[in-house]
mmCIF file of C-alpha atoms and ligand atoms in Angstrom:
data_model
loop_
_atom_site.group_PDB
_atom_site.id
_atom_site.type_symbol
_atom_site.label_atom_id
_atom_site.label_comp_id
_atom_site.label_asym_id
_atom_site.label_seq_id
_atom_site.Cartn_x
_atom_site.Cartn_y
_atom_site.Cartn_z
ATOM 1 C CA UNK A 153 0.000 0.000 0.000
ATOM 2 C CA UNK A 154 3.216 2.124 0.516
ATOM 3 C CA UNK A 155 3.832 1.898 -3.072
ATOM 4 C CA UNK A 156 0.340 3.253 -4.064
ATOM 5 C CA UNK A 157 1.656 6.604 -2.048
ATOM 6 C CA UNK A 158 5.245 6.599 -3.511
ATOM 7 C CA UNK A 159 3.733 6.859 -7.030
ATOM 8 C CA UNK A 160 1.630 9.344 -6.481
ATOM 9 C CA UNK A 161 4.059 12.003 -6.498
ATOM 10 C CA UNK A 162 4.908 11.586 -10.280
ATOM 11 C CA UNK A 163 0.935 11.301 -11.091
ATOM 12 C CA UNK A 164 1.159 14.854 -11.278
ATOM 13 C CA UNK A 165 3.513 15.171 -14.248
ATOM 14 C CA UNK A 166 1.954 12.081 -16.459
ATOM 15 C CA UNK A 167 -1.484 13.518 -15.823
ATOM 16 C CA UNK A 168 0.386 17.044 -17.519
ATOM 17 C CA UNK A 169 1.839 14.889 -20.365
ATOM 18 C CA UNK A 170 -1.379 13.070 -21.153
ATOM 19 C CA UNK A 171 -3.437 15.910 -21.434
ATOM 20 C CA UNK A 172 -0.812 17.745 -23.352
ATOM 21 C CA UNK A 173 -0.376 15.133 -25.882
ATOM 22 C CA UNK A 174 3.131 14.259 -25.326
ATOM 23 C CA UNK A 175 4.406 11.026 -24.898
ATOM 24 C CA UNK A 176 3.716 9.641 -21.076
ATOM 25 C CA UNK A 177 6.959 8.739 -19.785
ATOM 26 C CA UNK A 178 5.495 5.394 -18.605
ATOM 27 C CA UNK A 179 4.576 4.468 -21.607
ATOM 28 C CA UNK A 180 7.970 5.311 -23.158
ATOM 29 C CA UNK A 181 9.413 2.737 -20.362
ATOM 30 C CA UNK A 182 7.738 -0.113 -21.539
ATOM 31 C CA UNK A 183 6.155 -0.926 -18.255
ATOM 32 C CA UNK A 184 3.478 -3.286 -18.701
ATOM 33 C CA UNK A 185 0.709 -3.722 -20.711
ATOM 34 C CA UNK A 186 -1.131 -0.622 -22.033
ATOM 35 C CA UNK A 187 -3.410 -1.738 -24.154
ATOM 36 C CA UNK A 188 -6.389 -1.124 -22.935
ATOM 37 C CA UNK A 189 -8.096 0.571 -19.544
ATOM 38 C CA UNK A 190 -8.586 -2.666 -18.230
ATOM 39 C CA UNK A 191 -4.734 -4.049 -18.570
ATOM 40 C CA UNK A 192 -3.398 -0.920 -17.056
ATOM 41 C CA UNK A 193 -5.819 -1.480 -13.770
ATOM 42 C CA UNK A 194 -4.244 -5.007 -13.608
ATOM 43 C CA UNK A 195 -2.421 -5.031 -10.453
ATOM 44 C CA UNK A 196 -3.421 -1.707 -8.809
ATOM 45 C CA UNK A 197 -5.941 -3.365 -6.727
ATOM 46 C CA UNK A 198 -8.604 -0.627 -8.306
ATOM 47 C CA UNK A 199 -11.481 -2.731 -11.103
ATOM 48 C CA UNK A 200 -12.283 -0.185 -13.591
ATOM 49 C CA UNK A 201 -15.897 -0.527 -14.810
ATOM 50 C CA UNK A 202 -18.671 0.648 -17.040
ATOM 51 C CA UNK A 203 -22.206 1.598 -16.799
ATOM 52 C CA UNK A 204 -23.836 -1.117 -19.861
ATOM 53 C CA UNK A 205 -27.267 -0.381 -21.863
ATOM 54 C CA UNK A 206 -28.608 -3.874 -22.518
ATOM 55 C CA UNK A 207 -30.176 -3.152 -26.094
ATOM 56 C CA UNK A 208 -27.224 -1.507 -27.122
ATOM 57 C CA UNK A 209 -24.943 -4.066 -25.807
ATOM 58 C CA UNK A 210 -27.111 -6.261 -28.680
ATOM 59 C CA UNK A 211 -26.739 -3.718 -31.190
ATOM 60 C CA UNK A 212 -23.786 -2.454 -31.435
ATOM 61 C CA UNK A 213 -20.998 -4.611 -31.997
ATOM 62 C CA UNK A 214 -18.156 -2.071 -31.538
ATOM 63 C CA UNK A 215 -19.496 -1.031 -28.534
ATOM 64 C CA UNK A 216 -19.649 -4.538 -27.057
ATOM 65 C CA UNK A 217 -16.128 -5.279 -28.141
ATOM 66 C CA UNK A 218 -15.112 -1.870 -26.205
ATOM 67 C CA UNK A 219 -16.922 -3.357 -23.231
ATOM 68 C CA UNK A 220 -15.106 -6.288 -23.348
ATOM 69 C CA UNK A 221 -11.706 -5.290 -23.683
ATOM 70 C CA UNK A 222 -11.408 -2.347 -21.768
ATOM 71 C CA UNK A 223 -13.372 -2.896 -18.495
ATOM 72 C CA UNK A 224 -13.200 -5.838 -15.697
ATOM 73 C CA UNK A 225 -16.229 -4.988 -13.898
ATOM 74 C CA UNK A 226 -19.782 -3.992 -15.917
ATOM 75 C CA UNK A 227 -23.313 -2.289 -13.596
ATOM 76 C CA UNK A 228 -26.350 -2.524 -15.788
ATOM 77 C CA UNK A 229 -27.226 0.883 -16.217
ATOM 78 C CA UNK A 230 -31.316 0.272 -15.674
ATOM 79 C CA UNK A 231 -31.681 -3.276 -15.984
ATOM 80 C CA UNK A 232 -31.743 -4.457 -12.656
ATOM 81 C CA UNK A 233 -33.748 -1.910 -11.534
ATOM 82 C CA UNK A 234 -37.023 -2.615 -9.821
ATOM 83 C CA UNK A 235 -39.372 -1.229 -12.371
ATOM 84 C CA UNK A 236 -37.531 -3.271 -15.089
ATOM 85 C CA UNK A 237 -37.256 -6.557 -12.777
ATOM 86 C CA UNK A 238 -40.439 -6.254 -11.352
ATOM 87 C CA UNK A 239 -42.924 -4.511 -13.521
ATOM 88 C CA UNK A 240 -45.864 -6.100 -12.052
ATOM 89 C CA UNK A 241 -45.977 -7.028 -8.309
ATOM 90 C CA UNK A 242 -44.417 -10.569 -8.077
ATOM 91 C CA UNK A 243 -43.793 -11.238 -12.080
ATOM 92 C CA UNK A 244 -40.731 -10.923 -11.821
ATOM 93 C CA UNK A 245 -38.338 -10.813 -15.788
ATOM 94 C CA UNK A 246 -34.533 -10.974 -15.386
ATOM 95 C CA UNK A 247 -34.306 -11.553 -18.711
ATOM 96 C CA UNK A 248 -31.743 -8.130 -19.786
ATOM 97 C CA UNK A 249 -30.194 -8.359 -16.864
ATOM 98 C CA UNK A 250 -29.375 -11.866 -17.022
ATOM 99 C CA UNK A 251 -27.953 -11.479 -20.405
ATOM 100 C CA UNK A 252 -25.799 -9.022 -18.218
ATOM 101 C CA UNK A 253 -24.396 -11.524 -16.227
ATOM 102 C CA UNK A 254 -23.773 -13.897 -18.552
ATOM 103 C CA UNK A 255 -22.075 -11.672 -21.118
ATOM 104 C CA UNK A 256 -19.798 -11.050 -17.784
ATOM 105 C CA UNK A 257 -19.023 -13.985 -17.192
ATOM 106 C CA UNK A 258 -18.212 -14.989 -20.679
ATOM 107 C CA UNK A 259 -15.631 -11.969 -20.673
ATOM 108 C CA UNK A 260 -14.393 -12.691 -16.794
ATOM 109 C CA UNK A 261 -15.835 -9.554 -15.457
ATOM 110 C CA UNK A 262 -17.495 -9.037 -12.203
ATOM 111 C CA UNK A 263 -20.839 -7.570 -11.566
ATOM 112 C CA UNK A 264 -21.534 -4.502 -9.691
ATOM 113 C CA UNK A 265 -25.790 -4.805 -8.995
ATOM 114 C CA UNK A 266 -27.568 -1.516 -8.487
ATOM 115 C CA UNK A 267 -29.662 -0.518 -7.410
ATOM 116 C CA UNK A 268 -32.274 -2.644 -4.794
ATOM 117 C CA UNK A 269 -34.072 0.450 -3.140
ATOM 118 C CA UNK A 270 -34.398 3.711 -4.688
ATOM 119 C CA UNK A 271 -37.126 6.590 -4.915
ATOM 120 C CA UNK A 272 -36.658 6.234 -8.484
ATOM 121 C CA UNK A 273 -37.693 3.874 -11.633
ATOM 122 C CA UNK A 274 -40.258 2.104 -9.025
ATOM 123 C CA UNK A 275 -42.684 0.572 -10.787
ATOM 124 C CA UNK A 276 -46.608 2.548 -10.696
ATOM 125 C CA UNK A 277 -47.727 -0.449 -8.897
ATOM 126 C CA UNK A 278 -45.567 0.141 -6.237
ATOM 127 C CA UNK A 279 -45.630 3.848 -5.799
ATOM 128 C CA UNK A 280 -49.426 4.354 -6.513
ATOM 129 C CA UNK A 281 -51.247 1.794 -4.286
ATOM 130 C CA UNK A 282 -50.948 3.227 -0.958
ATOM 131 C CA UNK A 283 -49.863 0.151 0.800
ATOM 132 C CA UNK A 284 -50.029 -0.148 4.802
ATOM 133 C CA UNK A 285 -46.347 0.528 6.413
ATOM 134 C CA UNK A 286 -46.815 -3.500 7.393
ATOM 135 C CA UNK A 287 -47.522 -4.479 3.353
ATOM 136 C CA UNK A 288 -44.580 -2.140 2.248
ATOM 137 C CA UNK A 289 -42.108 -3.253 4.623
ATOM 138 C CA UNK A 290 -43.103 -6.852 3.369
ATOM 139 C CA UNK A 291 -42.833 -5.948 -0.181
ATOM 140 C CA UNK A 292 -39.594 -4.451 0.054
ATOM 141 C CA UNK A 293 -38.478 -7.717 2.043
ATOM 142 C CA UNK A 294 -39.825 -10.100 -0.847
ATOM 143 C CA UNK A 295 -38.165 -7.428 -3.045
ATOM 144 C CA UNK A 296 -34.807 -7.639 -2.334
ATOM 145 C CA UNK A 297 -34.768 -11.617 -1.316
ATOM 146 C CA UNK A 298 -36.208 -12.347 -4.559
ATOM 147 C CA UNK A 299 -33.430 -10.037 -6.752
ATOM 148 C CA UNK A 300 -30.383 -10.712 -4.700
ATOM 149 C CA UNK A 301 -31.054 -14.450 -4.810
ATOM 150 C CA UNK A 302 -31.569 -14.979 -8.400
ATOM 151 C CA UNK A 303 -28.201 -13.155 -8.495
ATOM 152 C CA UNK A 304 -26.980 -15.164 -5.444
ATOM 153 C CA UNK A 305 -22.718 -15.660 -6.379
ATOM 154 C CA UNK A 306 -22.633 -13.545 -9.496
ATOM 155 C CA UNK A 307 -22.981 -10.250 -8.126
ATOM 156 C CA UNK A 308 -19.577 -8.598 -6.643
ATOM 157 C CA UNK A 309 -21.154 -5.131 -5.052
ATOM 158 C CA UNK A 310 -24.923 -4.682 -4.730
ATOM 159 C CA UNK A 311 -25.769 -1.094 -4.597
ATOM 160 C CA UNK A 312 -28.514 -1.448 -1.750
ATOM 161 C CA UNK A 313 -29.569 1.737 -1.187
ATOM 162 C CA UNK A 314 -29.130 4.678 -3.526
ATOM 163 C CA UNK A 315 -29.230 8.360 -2.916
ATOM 164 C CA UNK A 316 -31.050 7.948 0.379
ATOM 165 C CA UNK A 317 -29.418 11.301 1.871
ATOM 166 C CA UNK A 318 -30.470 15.274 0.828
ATOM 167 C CA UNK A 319 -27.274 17.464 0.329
ATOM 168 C CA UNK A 320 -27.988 18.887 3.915
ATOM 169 C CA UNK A 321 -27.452 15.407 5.512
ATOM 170 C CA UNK A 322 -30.746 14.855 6.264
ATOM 171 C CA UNK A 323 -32.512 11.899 5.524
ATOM 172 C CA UNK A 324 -34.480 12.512 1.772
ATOM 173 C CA UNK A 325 -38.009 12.153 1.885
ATOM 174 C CA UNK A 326 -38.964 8.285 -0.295
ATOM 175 C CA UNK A 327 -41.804 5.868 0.086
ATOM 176 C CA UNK A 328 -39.903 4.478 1.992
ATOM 177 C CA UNK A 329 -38.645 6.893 4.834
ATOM 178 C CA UNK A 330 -42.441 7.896 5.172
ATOM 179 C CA UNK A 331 -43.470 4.568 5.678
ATOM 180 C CA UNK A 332 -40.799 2.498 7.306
ATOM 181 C CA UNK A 333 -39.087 5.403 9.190
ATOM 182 C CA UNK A 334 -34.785 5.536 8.977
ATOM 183 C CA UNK A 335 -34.806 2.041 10.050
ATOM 184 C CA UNK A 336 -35.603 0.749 6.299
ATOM 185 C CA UNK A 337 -31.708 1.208 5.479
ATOM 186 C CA UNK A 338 -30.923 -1.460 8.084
ATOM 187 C CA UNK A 339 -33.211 -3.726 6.950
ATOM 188 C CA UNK A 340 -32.607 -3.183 3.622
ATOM 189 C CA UNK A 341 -28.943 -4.553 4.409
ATOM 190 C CA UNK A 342 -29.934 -7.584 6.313
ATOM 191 C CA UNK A 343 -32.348 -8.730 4.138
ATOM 192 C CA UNK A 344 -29.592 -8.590 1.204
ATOM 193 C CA UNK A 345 -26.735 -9.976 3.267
ATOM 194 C CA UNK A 346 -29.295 -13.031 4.026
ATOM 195 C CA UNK A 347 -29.701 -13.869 0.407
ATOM 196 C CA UNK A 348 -26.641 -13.571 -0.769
ATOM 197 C CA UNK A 349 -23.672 -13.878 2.425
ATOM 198 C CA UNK A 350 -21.037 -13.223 -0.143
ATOM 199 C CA UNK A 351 -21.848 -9.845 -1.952
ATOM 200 C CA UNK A 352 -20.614 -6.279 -0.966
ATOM 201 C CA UNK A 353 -23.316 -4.355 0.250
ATOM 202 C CA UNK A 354 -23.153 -0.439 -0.653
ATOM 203 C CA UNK A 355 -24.520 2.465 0.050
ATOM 204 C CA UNK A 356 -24.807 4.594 -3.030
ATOM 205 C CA UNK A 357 -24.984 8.834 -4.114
ATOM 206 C CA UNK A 358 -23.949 11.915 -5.491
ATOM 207 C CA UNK A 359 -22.484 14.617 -4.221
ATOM 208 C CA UNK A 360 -20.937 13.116 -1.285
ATOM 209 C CA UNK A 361 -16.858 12.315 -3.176
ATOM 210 C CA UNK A 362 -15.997 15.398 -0.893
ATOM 211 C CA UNK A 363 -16.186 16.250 2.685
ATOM 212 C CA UNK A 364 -19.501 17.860 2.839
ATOM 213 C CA UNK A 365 -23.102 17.606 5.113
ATOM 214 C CA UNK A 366 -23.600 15.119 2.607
ATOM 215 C CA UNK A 367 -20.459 12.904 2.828
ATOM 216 C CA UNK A 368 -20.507 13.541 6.983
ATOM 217 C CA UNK A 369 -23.991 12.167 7.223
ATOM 218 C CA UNK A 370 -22.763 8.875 5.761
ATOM 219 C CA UNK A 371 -19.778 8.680 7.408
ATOM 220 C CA UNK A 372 -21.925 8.882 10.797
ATOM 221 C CA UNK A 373 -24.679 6.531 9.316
ATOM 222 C CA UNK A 374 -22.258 3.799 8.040
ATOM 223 C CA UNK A 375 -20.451 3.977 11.536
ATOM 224 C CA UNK A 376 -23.760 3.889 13.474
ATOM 225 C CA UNK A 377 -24.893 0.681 11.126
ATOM 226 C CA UNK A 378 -21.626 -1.152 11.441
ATOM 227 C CA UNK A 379 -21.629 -0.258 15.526
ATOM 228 C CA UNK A 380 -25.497 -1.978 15.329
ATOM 229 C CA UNK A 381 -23.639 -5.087 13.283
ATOM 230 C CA UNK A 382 -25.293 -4.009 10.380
ATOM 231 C CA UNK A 383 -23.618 -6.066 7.119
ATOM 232 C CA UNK A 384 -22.942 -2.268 5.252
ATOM 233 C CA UNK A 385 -19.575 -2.932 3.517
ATOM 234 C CA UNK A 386 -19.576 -0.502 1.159
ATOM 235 C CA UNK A 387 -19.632 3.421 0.375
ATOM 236 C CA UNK A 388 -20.466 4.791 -3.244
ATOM 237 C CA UNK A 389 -19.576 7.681 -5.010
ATOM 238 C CA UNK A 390 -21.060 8.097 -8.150
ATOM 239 C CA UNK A 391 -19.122 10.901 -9.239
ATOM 240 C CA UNK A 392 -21.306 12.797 -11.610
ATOM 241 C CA UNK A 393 -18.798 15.912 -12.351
ATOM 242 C CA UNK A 394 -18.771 18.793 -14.554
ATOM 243 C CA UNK A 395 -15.821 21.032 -15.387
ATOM 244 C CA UNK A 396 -17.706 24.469 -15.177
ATOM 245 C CA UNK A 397 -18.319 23.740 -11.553
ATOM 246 C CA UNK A 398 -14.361 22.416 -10.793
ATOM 247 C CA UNK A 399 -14.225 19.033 -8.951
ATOM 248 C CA UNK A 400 -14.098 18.911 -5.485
ATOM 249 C CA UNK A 401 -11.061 19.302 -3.599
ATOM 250 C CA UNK A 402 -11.502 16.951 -0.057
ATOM 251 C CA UNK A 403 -11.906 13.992 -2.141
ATOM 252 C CA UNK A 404 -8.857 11.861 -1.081
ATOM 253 C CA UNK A 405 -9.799 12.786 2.646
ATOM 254 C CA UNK A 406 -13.168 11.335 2.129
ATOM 255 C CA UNK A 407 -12.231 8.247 0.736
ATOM 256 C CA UNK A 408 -9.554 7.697 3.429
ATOM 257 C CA UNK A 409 -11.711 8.422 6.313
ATOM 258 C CA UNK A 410 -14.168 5.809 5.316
ATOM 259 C CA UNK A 411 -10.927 3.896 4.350
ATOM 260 C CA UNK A 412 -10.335 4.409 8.396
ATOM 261 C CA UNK A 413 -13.982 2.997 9.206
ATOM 262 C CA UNK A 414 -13.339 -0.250 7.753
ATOM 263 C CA UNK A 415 -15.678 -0.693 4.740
ATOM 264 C CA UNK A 416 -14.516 -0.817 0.728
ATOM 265 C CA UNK A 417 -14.972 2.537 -1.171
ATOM 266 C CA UNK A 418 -16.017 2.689 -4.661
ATOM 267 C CA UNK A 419 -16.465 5.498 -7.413
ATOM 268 C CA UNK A 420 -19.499 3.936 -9.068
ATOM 269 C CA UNK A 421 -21.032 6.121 -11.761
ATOM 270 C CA UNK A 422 -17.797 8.796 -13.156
ATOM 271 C CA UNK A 423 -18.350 11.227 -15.812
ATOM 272 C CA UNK A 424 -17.472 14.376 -16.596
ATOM 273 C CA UNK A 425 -19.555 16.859 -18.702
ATOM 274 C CA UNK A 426 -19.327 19.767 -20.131
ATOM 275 C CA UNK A 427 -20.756 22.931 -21.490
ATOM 276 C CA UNK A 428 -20.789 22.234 -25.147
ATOM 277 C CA UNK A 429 -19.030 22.724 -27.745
ATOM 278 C CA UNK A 430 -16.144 21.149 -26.501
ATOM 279 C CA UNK A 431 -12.300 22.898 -26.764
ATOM 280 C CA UNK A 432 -9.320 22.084 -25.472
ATOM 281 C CA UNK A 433 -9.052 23.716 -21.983
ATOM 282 C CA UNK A 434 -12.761 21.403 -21.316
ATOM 283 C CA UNK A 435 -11.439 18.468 -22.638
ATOM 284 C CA UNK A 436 -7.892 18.814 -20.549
ATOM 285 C CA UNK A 437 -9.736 19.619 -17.565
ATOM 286 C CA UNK A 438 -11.801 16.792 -17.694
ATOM 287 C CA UNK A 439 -8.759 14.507 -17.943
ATOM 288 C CA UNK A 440 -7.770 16.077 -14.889
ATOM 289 C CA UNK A 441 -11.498 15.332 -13.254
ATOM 290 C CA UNK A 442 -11.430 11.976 -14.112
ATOM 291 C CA UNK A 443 -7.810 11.355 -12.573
ATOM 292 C CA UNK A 444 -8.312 13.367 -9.952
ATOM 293 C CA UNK A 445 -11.350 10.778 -8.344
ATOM 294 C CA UNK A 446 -8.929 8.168 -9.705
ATOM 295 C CA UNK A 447 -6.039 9.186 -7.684
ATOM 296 C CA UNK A 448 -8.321 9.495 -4.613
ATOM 297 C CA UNK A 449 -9.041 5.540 -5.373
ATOM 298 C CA UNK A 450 -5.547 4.496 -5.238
ATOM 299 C CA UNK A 451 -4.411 6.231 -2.373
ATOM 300 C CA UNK A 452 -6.728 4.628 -0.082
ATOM 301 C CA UNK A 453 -6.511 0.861 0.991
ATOM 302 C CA UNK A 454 -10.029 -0.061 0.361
ATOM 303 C CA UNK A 455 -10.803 1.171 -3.125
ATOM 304 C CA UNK A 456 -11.788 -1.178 -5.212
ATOM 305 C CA UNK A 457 -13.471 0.393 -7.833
ATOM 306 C CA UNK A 458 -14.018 2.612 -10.400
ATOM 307 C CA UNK A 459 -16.644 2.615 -12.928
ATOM 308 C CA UNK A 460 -17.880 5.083 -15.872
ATOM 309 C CA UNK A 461 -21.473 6.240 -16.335
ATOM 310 C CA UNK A 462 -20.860 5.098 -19.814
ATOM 311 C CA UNK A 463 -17.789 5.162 -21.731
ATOM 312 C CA UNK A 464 -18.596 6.692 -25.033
ATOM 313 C CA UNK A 465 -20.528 9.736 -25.922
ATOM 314 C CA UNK A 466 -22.282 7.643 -28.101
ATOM 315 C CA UNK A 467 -24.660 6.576 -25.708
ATOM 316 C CA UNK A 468 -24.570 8.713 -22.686
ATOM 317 C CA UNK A 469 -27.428 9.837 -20.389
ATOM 318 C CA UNK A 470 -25.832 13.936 -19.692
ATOM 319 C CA UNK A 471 -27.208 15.407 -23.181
ATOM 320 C CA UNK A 472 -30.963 14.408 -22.374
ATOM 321 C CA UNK A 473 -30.852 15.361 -18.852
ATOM 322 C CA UNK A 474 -28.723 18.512 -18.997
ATOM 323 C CA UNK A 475 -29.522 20.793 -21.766
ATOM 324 C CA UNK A 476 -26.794 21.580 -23.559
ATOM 325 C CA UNK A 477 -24.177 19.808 -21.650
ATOM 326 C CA UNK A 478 -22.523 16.276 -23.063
ATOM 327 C CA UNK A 479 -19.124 14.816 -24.847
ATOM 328 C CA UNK A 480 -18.898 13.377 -20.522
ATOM 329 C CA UNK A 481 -17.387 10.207 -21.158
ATOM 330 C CA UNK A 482 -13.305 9.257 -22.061
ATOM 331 C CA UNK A 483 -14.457 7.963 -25.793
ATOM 332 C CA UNK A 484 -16.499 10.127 -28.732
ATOM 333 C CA UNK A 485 -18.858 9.268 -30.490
ATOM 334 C CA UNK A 486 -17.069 7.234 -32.889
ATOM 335 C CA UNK A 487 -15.642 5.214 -29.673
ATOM 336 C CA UNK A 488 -11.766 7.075 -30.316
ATOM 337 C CA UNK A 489 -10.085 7.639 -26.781
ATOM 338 C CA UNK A 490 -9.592 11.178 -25.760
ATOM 339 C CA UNK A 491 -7.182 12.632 -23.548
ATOM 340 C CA UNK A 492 -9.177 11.422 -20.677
ATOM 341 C CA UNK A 493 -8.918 7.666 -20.906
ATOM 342 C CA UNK A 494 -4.773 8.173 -21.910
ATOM 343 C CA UNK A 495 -5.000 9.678 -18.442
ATOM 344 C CA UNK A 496 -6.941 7.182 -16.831
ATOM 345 C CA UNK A 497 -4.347 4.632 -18.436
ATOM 346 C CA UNK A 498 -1.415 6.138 -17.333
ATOM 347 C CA UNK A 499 -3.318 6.944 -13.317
ATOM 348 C CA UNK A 500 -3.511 3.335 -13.488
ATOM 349 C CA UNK A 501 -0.364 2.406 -14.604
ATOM 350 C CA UNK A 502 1.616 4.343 -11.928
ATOM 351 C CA UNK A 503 -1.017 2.525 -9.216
ATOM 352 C CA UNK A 504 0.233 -0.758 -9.761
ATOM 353 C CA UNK A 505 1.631 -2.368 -6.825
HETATM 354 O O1 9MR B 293 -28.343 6.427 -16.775
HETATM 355 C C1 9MR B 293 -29.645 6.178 -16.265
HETATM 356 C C2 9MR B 293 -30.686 6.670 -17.256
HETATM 357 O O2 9MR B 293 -30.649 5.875 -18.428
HETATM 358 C C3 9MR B 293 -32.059 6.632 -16.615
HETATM 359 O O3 9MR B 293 -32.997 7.229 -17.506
HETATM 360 C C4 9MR B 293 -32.029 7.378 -15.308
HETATM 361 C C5 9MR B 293 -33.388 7.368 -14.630
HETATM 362 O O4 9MR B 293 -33.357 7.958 -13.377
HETATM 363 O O5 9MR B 293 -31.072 6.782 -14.450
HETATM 364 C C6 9MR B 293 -29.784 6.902 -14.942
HETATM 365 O O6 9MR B 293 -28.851 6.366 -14.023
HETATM 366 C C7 9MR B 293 -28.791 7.004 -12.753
HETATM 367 C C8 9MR B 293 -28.366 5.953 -11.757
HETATM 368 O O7 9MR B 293 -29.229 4.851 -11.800
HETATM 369 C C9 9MR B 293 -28.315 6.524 -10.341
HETATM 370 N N1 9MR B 293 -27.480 7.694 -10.290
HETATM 371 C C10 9MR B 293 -27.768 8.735 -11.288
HETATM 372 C C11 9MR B 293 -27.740 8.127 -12.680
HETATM 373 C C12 9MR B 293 -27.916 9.208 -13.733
HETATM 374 O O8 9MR B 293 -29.172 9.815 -13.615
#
């Protein structure tokens, strides 16, 4: 783990000569294998991963090589969600996500699962009938036996509860909070840990890669849960940046403090959008965003993870959700690497230990 520190000092310069364009001296060394994202991660104890659409997975045959070679973990970007899995109460359809999971296997890549509760993409069923707290809590239980079972020892990280904190550290207002008061987190990890022993339970958001109200509520939640013997083994950062806004700065002292607390960190979801057009300062800046979370990965002990929203503008979610914002991901639309993934590469390559 000392190594992962020595490097660091010389991240600096490589991240400078892969957004400039010149040669990275690593590179020029010979050391290892650089050929894709996911040979330069070998060895640095960090899985790089990417959000995966299941229809264009079918599709698109350049895409799905990309997946293939360049990433050793894949998260199915709605397809394990529970208005997809379970669009009527009890019919249950894995069918997308288990192609998933098999195409993962078939390429010896793990599976991150997200997400089990949400207050988003819940089926109507679900959020219209106005179910007793007792019914709810029961549904919720059948809910997350059922998934996390028919996944049972081919899921790596389950994202168990996403995005259940407001940016002022307060608990955010869900089905679920209303009905089953804070204690539905708990639960929702016990239930998953007794279907599936094995898995990495996580708790999932935005806005919390820095120290913030955010980040501090988790950091007391996820030590209150583990003090209760809760199975939480997990914190997520999705890491939705953007380069007008800069990237936060306290990053590397969140991960480490939860480093401290004993459970695995993960970035789960990174882009990094943009105003468009595009020019050079945005795109060399959001080299430097997607490093920067990087970097925060290695240095800690615990990181295990680090996975793209997507990793071609091709298909990306930012341009229909944020008007006139896009080009977020390390590969254009015609899947060519830009200055972003030479930087992941070489981030990677000086983490090896
Ligand atoms: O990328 C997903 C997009 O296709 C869906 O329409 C959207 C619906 O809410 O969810 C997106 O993924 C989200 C993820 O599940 C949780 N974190 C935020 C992601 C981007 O909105």
């Amino acid at each position: 783990m000392g190594e992962r520190r020595s490097v660091l000092a010389v991240l600096t310069l490589v991240l400078a000569t892969a957004v400039s364009g010149a040669a990275p001296a690593v590179a020029a060394t010979g050391q290892g294998d650089t050929s894709s994202l996911r040979a330069a991660a070998r060895g640095s104890g960090v899985r790089i991963g990417t959000a995966v659409d299941m229809s264009t997975l079918a599709d698109d045959a350049p895409y799905r090589a990309a997946v293939a070679r360049e990433f050793d973990t894949v998260t199915a970007e709605n397809e394990m969600k529970w208005q997809v899995v379970e669009p009527e109460r009890g019919r249950y359809d894995w069918a997308a996500a288990d192609r998933l999971v098999d195409f993962a296997r078939a390429n010896g890549q793990a599976v991150r699962g997200h997400t089990l509760v949400w207050h988003n993409q819940n089926p109507s069923w679900l959020t219209e009938d106005a179910f007793t707290p007792a019914e709810l809590r029961r549904i919720l239980r059948d809910h997350i036996h059922t998934e996390v079972r028919h996944f049972k020892g081919r899921i790596w990280h389950w994202d168990v509860v996403n995005e259940a904190i407001n940016e002022d550290g307060t608990l955010r207002d869900s089905i679920w909070l209303r009905a089953l008061g804070p204690g539905y987190i708990a639960d929702a990890f016990r239930w998953a840990h007794e279907a599936d022993p094995k898995a990495k339970l996580y708790l999932n958001d935005y806005n919390n890669e820095g120290v913030n109200a955010k980040s501090d509520a988790y950091y007391a939640l996820v030590k209150r849960l583990r003090a209760e013997g809760v199975p939480v083994h997990g914190y997520g950062m999705q890491g939705h940046l953007a380069v007008q806004y800069g990237f936060p700065d306290t990053v590397a002292e969140n991960v480490r403090r939860f480093d401290v607390l004993g459970v695995q960190t993960a970035f789960t979801e990174v882009d990094v959008r943009m105003i468009l057009p595009a020019d050079p300062v945005k795109v060399q800046a959001q080299a430097q965003g997607f490093s920067s979370l990087l970097q925060a990965c290695l240095l800690a002990r615990h990181c295990v993870s680090y996975t793209l929203w997507g990793f071609t503008d091709r298909y990306s979610w930012v341009p229909g959700w944020f008007d006139g914002e896009g080009s977020a991901t390390p590969f254009d639309e015609e899947l060519r690497p830009k200055p972003a993934y030479q930087a992941l590469r070489n981030t990677f390559l000086l983490g090896r230990r």
